[in-house]
Coordinates of C-alpha atoms and ligand atoms in Angstrom, one line a residue:
Chain A
M1 CA -11.0 0.5 13.4
R2 CA -8.3 2.2 11.4
I3 CA -7.4 -1.1 9.8
L4 CA -11.0 -1.6 8.8
N5 CA -11.1 1.8 7.2
L6 CA -8.0 1.0 5.3
A7 CA -9.4 -2.3 4.2
Y8 CA -12.7 -0.7 3.1
M9 CA -10.9 2.0 1.0
F10 CA -8.8 -0.7 -0.7
F11 CA -11.9 -2.7 -1.4
R12 CA -13.7 0.4 -2.8
Q13 CA -10.8 1.2 -5.1
Q14 CA -10.7 -2.3 -6.5
L15 CA -14.5 -2.3 -7.1
R16 CA -14.2 0.8 -9.2
H17 CA -11.5 -0.7 -11.4
R18 CA -12.5 -1.8 -14.9
V19 CA -11.5 -5.3 -14.1
Q20 CA -14.6 -5.6 -12.1
V21 CA -16.6 -5.7 -15.3
V22 CA -14.7 -8.8 -16.3
V23 CA -15.9 -10.5 -13.1
V24 CA -19.5 -9.8 -14.0
V25 CA -19.1 -11.0 -17.6
F26 CA -17.3 -14.1 -16.3
A27 CA -20.1 -14.8 -13.9
A28 CA -22.7 -14.5 -16.7
M29 CA -20.6 -16.8 -18.9
I30 CA -20.3 -19.5 -16.3
I31 CA -24.0 -19.4 -15.7
L32 CA -24.8 -19.5 -19.4
A33 CA -22.4 -22.3 -20.0
A34 CA -24.0 -24.2 -17.1
M35 CA -27.4 -23.7 -18.5
I36 CA -26.4 -24.9 -22.0
F37 CA -24.6 -27.8 -20.4
S38 CA -27.5 -28.7 -18.3
S39 CA -29.9 -28.8 -21.2
L40 CA -27.7 -31.5 -22.7
A41 CA -27.7 -33.7 -19.6
W42 CA -30.6 -36.1 -18.8
E43 CA -30.3 -36.2 -15.0
H44 CA -28.4 -34.5 -12.2
E45 CA -28.5 -31.3 -14.1
G46 CA -28.6 -29.3 -10.9
E47 CA -25.5 -31.0 -9.6
L48 CA -23.7 -30.3 -12.8
V49 CA -24.5 -26.6 -12.6
V50 CA -23.4 -26.5 -9.0
D51 CA -20.1 -28.2 -10.0
L52 CA -19.5 -25.8 -12.8
G53 CA -20.5 -22.8 -10.8
L54 CA -18.2 -23.7 -7.9
S55 CA -15.3 -24.4 -10.1
G56 CA -15.8 -21.1 -11.8
M57 CA -16.0 -19.4 -8.4
D58 CA -12.8 -21.1 -7.3
F59 CA -11.0 -19.8 -10.4
L60 CA -12.6 -16.4 -10.0
A61 CA -11.5 -16.0 -6.3
F62 CA -8.0 -16.8 -7.4
M63 CA -8.1 -14.3 -10.2
V64 CA -9.4 -11.6 -7.8
V65 CA -6.4 -12.3 -5.5
I66 CA -4.0 -12.0 -8.4
F67 CA -5.7 -8.8 -9.5
S68 CA -5.5 -7.3 -6.0
L69 CA -1.8 -8.3 -5.8
V70 CA -1.0 -6.5 -9.1
F71 CA -3.2 -3.5 -8.1
F72 CA -1.5 -3.2 -4.7
M73 CA 2.0 -3.6 -6.0
Y74 CA 1.5 -1.2 -8.9
E75 CA -0.6 1.5 -7.3
E76 CA 0.7 1.5 -3.8
L77 CA 4.3 0.3 -4.0
E78 CA 5.5 1.2 -7.5
M79 CA 3.7 4.4 -8.0
K80 CA 4.3 5.1 -4.3
S81 CA 0.9 6.2 -3.2
A82 CA 1.8 4.2 0.0
V83 CA 4.2 7.0 1.1
L84 CA 1.4 9.4 1.7
I85 CA -0.3 7.1 4.3
L86 CA 2.9 5.5 5.7
S87 CA 4.2 9.0 6.7
K88 CA 1.2 9.4 8.8
P89 CA 0.8 7.9 12.3
L90 CA 0.2 4.4 11.0
R91 CA 2.3 1.3 11.6
R92 CA 3.5 -0.8 8.7
H93 CA 1.7 -3.9 9.9
E94 CA -1.6 -2.0 10.1
Y95 CA -1.1 -0.9 6.6
L96 CA -0.3 -4.3 5.2
F97 CA -3.0 -6.1 7.2
G98 CA -5.5 -3.5 6.1
H99 CA -4.8 -4.1 2.5
Y100 CA -4.9 -7.9 3.1
L101 CA -8.4 -7.5 4.6
G102 CA -9.4 -5.3 1.7
T103 CA -8.4 -8.0 -0.7
L104 CA -10.5 -10.6 1.2
M105 CA -13.4 -8.2 1.2
T106 CA -13.1 -7.9 -2.6
V107 CA -13.0 -11.7 -2.9
A108 CA -15.9 -12.2 -0.6
F109 CA -18.0 -9.6 -2.4
N110 CA -17.4 -11.3 -5.7
L111 CA -18.0 -14.8 -4.4
V112 CA -21.3 -13.8 -2.8
F113 CA -22.3 -12.1 -6.1
M114 CA -21.6 -15.3 -7.9
L115 CA -23.4 -17.4 -5.4
V116 CA -26.5 -15.3 -5.8
I117 CA -26.3 -15.7 -9.6
L118 CA -25.8 -19.4 -9.2
S119 CA -28.8 -19.8 -6.9
V120 CA -31.0 -18.0 -9.3
A121 CA -29.8 -20.2 -12.2
L122 CA -30.5 -23.3 -10.0
A123 CA -33.9 -22.0 -9.1
F124 CA -34.8 -22.0 -12.9
L125 CA -33.8 -25.7 -13.0
G126 CA -35.9 -26.4 -9.9
A127 CA -32.7 -27.3 -7.9
Y128 CA -31.2 -25.8 -4.9
L129 CA -27.9 -25.7 -3.0
Q130 CA -27.1 -28.5 -0.5
P131 CA -25.4 -27.7 2.8
I132 CA -22.2 -29.3 1.5
D133 CA -22.3 -26.9 -1.4
L134 CA -22.4 -24.0 1.0
F135 CA -19.5 -25.4 2.9
A136 CA -17.7 -25.9 -0.4
F137 CA -18.4 -22.2 -1.1
L138 CA -16.9 -21.3 2.3
Y139 CA -13.8 -23.4 1.5
I140 CA -13.3 -21.6 -1.7
F141 CA -13.0 -18.5 0.4
Y142 CA -10.6 -20.3 2.7
K143 CA -8.4 -21.0 -0.3
A144 CA -8.4 -17.3 -1.1
V145 CA -7.5 -16.5 2.5
L146 CA -4.4 -18.7 2.1
V147 CA -3.3 -17.6 -1.3
A148 CA -3.9 -13.9 -0.5
S149 CA -1.5 -14.2 2.4
L150 CA 1.1 -15.7 0.1
A151 CA 0.5 -13.0 -2.4
F152 CA 1.2 -10.3 0.2
L153 CA 4.3 -12.2 1.3
F154 CA 5.6 -12.1 -2.3
A155 CA 4.6 -8.4 -2.6
S156 CA 6.7 -7.6 0.4
F157 CA 9.6 -9.7 -0.6
S158 CA 9.9 -8.8 -4.3
S159 CA 9.6 -5.4 -6.0
S160 CA 8.9 -7.0 -9.3
V161 CA 5.2 -7.5 -10.1
P162 CA 5.7 -10.3 -12.6
L163 CA 7.8 -12.3 -10.2
A164 CA 5.3 -11.9 -7.4
V165 CA 2.5 -13.0 -9.7
I166 CA 4.5 -16.0 -10.9
L167 CA 5.3 -17.1 -7.4
T168 CA 1.7 -16.8 -6.3
V169 CA 0.4 -18.8 -9.3
F170 CA 3.1 -21.4 -8.7
L171 CA 2.1 -21.9 -5.0
Q172 CA -1.5 -22.0 -5.9
L173 CA -0.8 -24.9 -8.3
L174 CA 1.4 -26.7 -5.8
G175 CA -1.2 -26.2 -3.1
H176 CA -3.4 -28.6 -5.1
F177 CA -0.7 -31.2 -5.3
S178 CA 0.9 -30.8 -1.9
F179 CA -1.0 -33.7 -0.4
H180 CA -0.1 -35.9 -3.3
L181 CA 3.5 -34.9 -2.9
H182 CA 3.3 -36.1 0.6
A183 CA 1.7 -39.4 -0.4
L184 CA 4.5 -39.8 -3.0
G185 CA 7.1 -39.2 -0.3
R186 CA 5.7 -42.1 1.7
Q187 CA 6.6 -44.4 -1.1
I188 CA 10.1 -43.1 -1.6
T189 CA 13.1 -44.8 0.0
N190 CA 15.6 -42.0 -0.8
I191 CA 15.8 -40.2 2.5
P192 CA 16.9 -36.7 1.4
L193 CA 14.2 -36.7 -1.3
R194 CA 11.6 -37.9 1.1
L195 CA 12.6 -35.2 3.6
F196 CA 12.4 -32.6 0.9
L197 CA 8.9 -33.7 -0.1
D198 CA 7.8 -33.8 3.5
G199 CA 9.3 -30.3 4.0
L200 CA 7.3 -29.0 0.9
Y201 CA 4.2 -30.6 2.3
F202 CA 4.7 -28.7 5.5
V203 CA 5.3 -25.4 3.9
L204 CA 2.8 -25.4 1.0
P205 CA -0.8 -24.6 1.6
N206 CA -2.8 -27.8 1.6
Y207 CA -5.9 -27.5 -0.6
Y208 CA -6.7 -31.2 -0.4
W209 CA -8.0 -30.6 3.1
L210 CA -10.2 -27.9 1.8
D211 CA -11.6 -29.9 -1.0
V212 CA -14.6 -31.1 1.0
R213 CA -17.2 -31.3 -1.7
D214 CA -15.2 -33.6 -4.0
R215 CA -14.1 -35.8 -1.2
A216 CA -17.5 -36.0 0.4
G217 CA -18.4 -38.9 -1.9
L218 CA -15.1 -40.8 -1.2
P219 CA -15.1 -43.7 1.3
G220 CA -13.4 -43.0 4.6
F221 CA -14.2 -39.3 4.6
E222 CA -16.9 -37.7 6.6
F223 CA -17.4 -34.0 6.7
S224 CA -18.1 -33.4 10.4
F225 CA -18.2 -30.4 12.7
G226 CA -14.8 -31.4 14.1
Y227 CA -13.4 -31.5 10.6
F228 CA -14.8 -28.0 10.0
L229 CA -13.2 -26.7 13.1
T230 CA -9.7 -28.2 12.5
S231 CA -9.6 -27.1 8.9
S232 CA -10.7 -23.6 9.8
A233 CA -8.0 -23.4 12.5
Y234 CA -5.5 -24.6 9.9
V235 CA -6.5 -21.8 7.5
I236 CA -6.3 -19.2 10.2
C237 CA -2.9 -20.4 11.5
Y238 CA -1.4 -20.8 8.1
A239 CA -2.5 -17.3 7.0
A240 CA -1.4 -15.8 10.3
I241 CA 2.2 -17.2 10.0
I242 CA 2.6 -16.2 6.4
L243 CA 1.2 -12.7 7.1
Y244 CA 3.6 -12.4 10.0
L245 CA 6.5 -13.1 7.7
A246 CA 5.1 -10.7 5.2
I247 CA 5.0 -7.9 7.8
M248 CA 8.5 -8.7 8.9
L249 CA 9.7 -8.2 5.4
F250 CA 7.5 -5.2 4.8
R251 CA 8.9 -3.4 7.8
R252 CA 12.3 -3.3 6.1
K253 CA 11.0 -1.9 2.9
E254 CA 12.2 1.5 1.9
F255 CA 10.4 4.0 -0.3
Chain B
M1 CA 12.3 21.2 16.4
I2 CA 14.4 19.0 14.0
K3 CA 17.9 17.9 14.8
V4 CA 19.7 15.9 12.1
T5 CA 23.1 14.5 13.1
G6 CA 25.6 12.8 10.8
L7 CA 23.0 11.4 8.4
A8 CA 24.5 9.1 5.8
K9 CA 22.8 7.0 3.2
T10 CA 24.0 4.9 0.3
Y11 CA 21.4 3.3 -2.0
I12 CA 22.2 -0.2 -3.1
K13 CA 20.8 -1.0 -6.6
R14 CA 20.8 -4.7 -7.2
H15 CA 20.4 -6.1 -10.6
L16 CA 20.5 -9.9 -10.8
W17 CA 24.0 -10.6 -9.4
T18 CA 25.5 -7.1 -9.8
K19 CA 25.3 -4.5 -7.1
R20 CA 25.8 -0.8 -7.5
L21 CA 26.3 1.6 -4.7
I22 CA 24.9 5.1 -5.0
P23 CA 26.0 7.4 -2.3
A24 CA 23.2 9.9 -1.6
L25 CA 24.1 11.5 1.8
R26 CA 27.6 11.7 3.3
G27 CA 27.0 12.9 6.8
I28 CA 24.6 15.8 7.1
D29 CA 24.1 17.9 10.2
F30 CA 21.6 20.6 10.6
Q31 CA 18.9 21.9 12.9
V32 CA 15.6 23.5 12.2
E33 CA 14.5 25.9 14.9
N34 CA 11.0 26.3 16.2
N35 CA 8.8 28.6 14.2
T36 CA 11.0 29.0 11.2
I37 CA 11.0 28.2 7.5
Y38 CA 14.1 26.3 6.5
G39 CA 14.9 25.8 2.9
L40 CA 17.0 22.8 1.8
L41 CA 18.4 24.0 -1.5
G42 CA 20.3 22.0 -4.1
L43 CA 20.4 20.9 -7.7
N44 CA 18.7 17.7 -8.8
G45 CA 20.0 14.5 -7.3
Q46 CA 22.0 16.0 -4.5
G47 CA 20.1 14.4 -1.6
K48 CA 17.2 16.7 -0.7
T49 CA 14.5 14.0 -1.1
T50 CA 16.6 11.4 0.7
T51 CA 17.0 13.7 3.7
I52 CA 13.3 14.4 4.0
K53 CA 12.4 10.7 3.5
I54 CA 14.7 9.7 6.3
I55 CA 13.3 12.3 8.6
V56 CA 9.7 11.1 8.0
G57 CA 10.7 7.4 8.3
L58 CA 10.3 6.1 4.8
C59 CA 14.0 5.5 4.3
R60 CA 16.5 4.0 6.6
A61 CA 19.7 5.9 7.3
D62 CA 23.0 4.0 7.3
A63 CA 24.4 6.3 10.0
G64 CA 23.3 9.3 12.0
S65 CA 20.2 10.2 13.9
V66 CA 17.1 12.3 13.6
E67 CA 15.2 14.0 16.4
I68 CA 11.8 15.6 16.0
F69 CA 10.3 17.6 18.9
G70 CA 13.3 16.3 20.9
R71 CA 12.4 12.7 20.3
R72 CA 14.7 10.3 18.6
Q73 CA 13.1 8.7 15.5
S74 CA 13.6 5.1 14.5
F75 CA 13.0 3.5 11.1
Y76 CA 11.7 0.2 12.5
R77 CA 9.4 1.6 15.1
A78 CA 7.7 4.7 13.9
D79 CA 7.1 7.2 16.7
L80 CA 3.4 7.7 16.3
A81 CA 3.2 10.5 18.8
S82 CA 5.5 12.7 16.7
L83 CA 4.0 11.7 13.4
R84 CA 0.6 12.9 14.6
K85 CA 2.0 16.4 14.6
V86 CA 4.1 16.1 11.4
S87 CA 3.0 16.2 7.8
Y88 CA 4.8 15.3 4.6
L89 CA 4.3 16.2 1.0
P90 CA 6.3 14.0 -1.4
E91 CA 7.8 15.4 -4.5
L92 CA 5.5 14.3 -7.4
P93 CA 2.8 12.9 -5.1
Y94 CA 0.8 10.1 -6.5
F95 CA -2.7 9.4 -5.2
P96 CA -5.0 6.4 -5.5
R97 CA -6.6 7.0 -8.9
H98 CA -10.0 5.6 -8.1
L99 CA -10.8 7.8 -5.1
T100 CA -12.3 11.2 -5.2
A101 CA -10.6 14.1 -3.5
R102 CA -13.2 14.0 -0.7
E103 CA -12.8 10.3 -0.2
L104 CA -9.1 10.6 -0.2
L105 CA -9.0 13.2 2.5
D106 CA -11.5 11.2 4.6
Y107 CA -9.3 8.1 4.1
Y108 CA -6.2 10.0 5.4
G109 CA -8.2 11.7 8.1
A110 CA -9.2 8.3 9.5
V111 CA -5.6 7.5 10.3
F112 CA -5.3 10.5 12.6
F113 CA -7.6 9.2 15.4
M114 CA -10.2 11.9 14.5
S115 CA -13.9 11.6 14.9
R116 CA -16.0 11.4 11.9
S117 CA -17.5 15.0 12.3
E118 CA -14.0 16.3 12.9
I119 CA -12.8 14.7 9.8
S120 CA -15.4 16.2 7.6
R121 CA -15.0 19.6 9.1
R122 CA -11.2 19.5 8.6
R123 CA -11.7 18.2 5.0
D124 CA -13.8 21.1 4.1
E125 CA -11.4 23.5 5.7
V126 CA -8.3 22.3 3.9
L127 CA -10.1 22.0 0.5
E128 CA -11.2 25.6 1.0
T129 CA -7.6 26.6 1.8
V130 CA -6.2 25.2 -1.4
E131 CA -9.3 26.4 -3.4
M132 CA -10.3 22.9 -4.5
R133 CA -13.7 22.8 -2.8
Q134 CA -15.6 22.7 -6.2
Y135 CA -13.5 19.7 -7.3
Q136 CA -14.1 17.5 -4.3
E137 CA -16.0 14.9 -6.2
M138 CA -13.4 14.6 -8.9
K139 CA -11.4 11.4 -9.1
M140 CA -7.7 11.8 -8.4
G141 CA -6.9 10.0 -11.7
E142 CA -8.6 12.8 -13.6
M143 CA -6.8 15.7 -12.0
S144 CA -4.1 17.8 -13.6
K145 CA -0.6 18.0 -12.1
G146 CA -1.3 21.4 -10.4
M147 CA -4.6 20.1 -8.9
M148 CA -2.8 17.1 -7.5
Q149 CA -0.2 19.3 -6.0
R150 CA -3.0 21.3 -4.3
I151 CA -4.5 18.1 -2.9
G152 CA -1.1 17.2 -1.8
I153 CA -0.9 20.4 0.2
A154 CA -4.4 19.9 1.5
Q155 CA -3.5 16.5 2.9
A156 CA -0.4 18.0 4.5
L157 CA -2.5 20.6 6.3
F158 CA -5.1 18.1 7.4
N159 CA -3.8 17.2 10.9
Q160 CA -2.9 20.8 11.8
P161 CA 0.7 19.8 12.0
D162 CA 3.3 21.7 14.0
L163 CA 6.0 20.6 11.6
L164 CA 5.6 20.4 7.8
L165 CA 8.1 18.5 5.6
L166 CA 7.5 19.6 2.0
D167 CA 9.5 18.1 -0.8
E168 CA 9.5 20.6 -3.7
P169 CA 6.1 22.1 -2.9
M170 CA 6.4 24.6 -5.7
T171 CA 7.0 22.4 -8.7
G172 CA 4.1 22.0 -11.1
L173 CA 2.2 25.0 -9.9
D174 CA 1.0 27.9 -12.0
P175 CA 1.8 31.5 -10.8
L176 CA -1.4 31.6 -8.8
G177 CA -0.7 28.3 -7.2
L178 CA 2.8 29.5 -6.4
K179 CA 1.5 32.5 -4.6
M180 CA -1.0 30.4 -2.8
V181 CA 1.7 28.0 -1.5
R182 CA 3.9 30.9 -0.5
D183 CA 1.0 32.6 1.4
I184 CA 0.1 29.3 3.1
M185 CA 3.7 28.8 4.2
L186 CA 4.1 32.3 5.6
E187 CA 0.8 32.2 7.3
L188 CA 1.6 28.9 9.0
R189 CA 4.9 30.3 10.1
D190 CA 3.1 33.3 11.6
R191 CA 0.9 30.9 13.5
G192 CA 3.9 29.3 15.1
K193 CA 4.5 26.3 12.8
T194 CA 7.8 25.1 11.5
I195 CA 8.5 24.2 7.9
L196 CA 11.3 22.3 6.3
F197 CA 11.1 22.3 2.5
S198 CA 13.3 21.5 -0.4
S199 CA 13.6 23.4 -3.6
H200 CA 15.8 24.3 -6.5
I201 CA 13.8 27.4 -7.3
L202 CA 16.0 30.0 -5.6
S203 CA 13.8 33.0 -6.3
E204 CA 10.9 31.3 -4.5
A205 CA 13.0 30.2 -1.6
E206 CA 14.3 33.7 -1.2
K207 CA 10.8 34.9 -0.6
V208 CA 9.8 32.6 2.2
C209 CA 12.9 31.2 3.9
D210 CA 14.2 32.4 7.2
R211 CA 17.2 30.1 6.8
V212 CA 18.6 28.0 4.1
G213 CA 21.0 25.1 3.8
I214 CA 22.7 24.4 0.5
I215 CA 23.1 20.7 -0.1
H216 CA 25.5 19.4 -2.8
R217 CA 26.6 15.8 -3.5
G218 CA 25.2 14.6 -0.2
A219 CA 26.8 17.2 2.0
L220 CA 25.6 20.4 3.5
L221 CA 28.0 23.0 2.0
K222 CA 26.7 26.1 3.6
E223 CA 24.0 27.5 5.8
I224 CA 22.7 31.1 5.5
N225 CA 21.0 32.3 8.6
D226 CA 19.4 35.6 7.7
V227 CA 17.9 35.1 4.3
K228 CA 15.6 38.1 4.9
K229 CA 18.6 40.4 5.2
L230 CA 20.2 39.4 1.9
K231 CA 19.6 41.7 -1.0
T232 CA 17.5 40.5 -3.9
Q233 CA 19.4 38.0 -6.1
K234 CA 22.0 37.7 -3.5
L235 CA 20.9 34.1 -2.7
E236 CA 21.6 33.0 -6.2
E237 CA 25.1 34.4 -6.0
E238 CA 25.7 32.7 -2.7
F239 CA 24.3 29.4 -4.1
I240 CA 26.5 29.5 -7.2
K241 CA 29.5 30.3 -5.1
A242 CA 28.8 27.4 -2.9
V243 CA 28.2 24.7 -5.4
S244 CA 30.9 25.6 -8.0
Ligands
LIG301 N1 15.5 4.7 -4.7 C1 16.7 5.0 -5.1 N2 17.5 4.1 -5.5 C2 18.8 4.4 -6.0 N3 19.3 5.6 -6.0 C3 18.5 6.6 -5.5 C4 17.2 6.4 -5.1 N4 16.7 7.5 -4.7 C5 17.6 8.5 -4.9 N5 18.7 7.9 -5.4 C6 20.0 8.6 -5.7 O1 20.4 9.3 -4.6 C7 20.9 10.6 -5.0 C8 20.1 11.7 -4.2 O2 18.8 11.7 -4.7 P1 17.6 12.6 -4.1 O3 17.7 12.6 -2.6 O4 16.4 12.2 -4.7 O5 18.1 14.0 -4.7 P2 17.2 15.4 -4.8 O6 15.9 15.2 -4.1 O7 18.1 16.4 -4.2 O8 17.0 15.6 -6.3 C9 20.8 10.7 -6.5 O9 22.1 10.4 -7.0 C10 19.8 9.6 -6.8 O10 20.1 9.1 -8.1
LIG302 MG1 14.1 15.4 -4.9

């Protein structure tokens, strides 16, 4: 309950920030671009708009996480507004987890906002979202769940905002390649290098698994209920482990 | 009420591969008795803030111990039972800019295991006490320094604490604000509360303290027990004698 209150307050603060306007403008731009694009296409225009919209949301979700990270590190840690709440009967893990949830609330809010806009744009074209599109939407949120946990790990570990941002961006990029690194490792005979690649594959978030929409057309892949459950479990476990590490580091932080 | 024993702290400033040690406290002992106002006096950079932050659990001491209400405090596992009855006002408090005063107090109130109606009642009471009721819808980012200090005091009164730790509560206040803080402190003491505060404004300390400790270069140089019995300006003399 107290954690939810913390989360809600963090969410509310972020919504009031001027950056939120950028999200709205960004959403409008994506839709506009999609509309123009679709007027050039002869067929599958709905699909094209969905593609564009979802890619935009993917990027947007990541930007919201980065913004939350900067906001959290600057306002709470650097300007030390955290001391006022941490000196009250609240544990460090409640504090950190509350802000993590607040970040996810902000991401979810913005994603749902974009989804509504996208559906309206589609309705004009006489198209509508397929079930797999909705899953793709959920998986965009999953990616944010993973990268936000990493962002909070870096916020706990480093006191430098630029460093934490760079590390988060870096891991986000690597997350898209981790599966390919693994595939590369399979073809390498150099044992230490191969172990290194396998290690990376194990530690990095695996976005390939979450890329259900693009893979849905590929042979040998079927999006099933079982797949949904395993990938959801993966996301929860990964985020939980990273957050646990973040909390361990945050507990040592002095103000 | 508070028992501080052998408190020592050295800050480590890391910059790339270099490491600089900044000793802040070199073994401090003092006790704050129940129902008194204790002033921790010292020049800038002598360790007042560090002492208070360690007591409230924001900083880790390298050595020594802190007891509040007879309970040993630990940095890694905050004693929530004690903290419920403690409050803290940082020097230069900084609040979330995008919240209004009212939202801010509700936010802090929710941490204290209070019911919603209790929170809004307490919020109105403390805003009244610091004469900020008419500004409750103002965003924290738009407030002047003195107003923020008042909100800082309001949040420190919120949980009806038995022990208040106030770090330079008088800085940034105008004469009316100063008098208000002084009156609040004295009234709290009369109601049986205990206050530890830091200051370098001797004339103000003289007016409220029952007891003072003079801290210099991370050590407690001298304690004066009956500040009330000193003649006017005598505290300044004692202070200068101690630190020079
Ligand atoms: N976060 C910090 N990192 C490094 N040094 C610090 C830090 N905080 C305080 N210090 C140093 O510790 C000493 C005591 O500081 P402080 O407790 O803030 O003094 P005061 O509150 O009496 O002005 C000073 O020399 C100060 O420079
Ligand atoms: Mg200080």
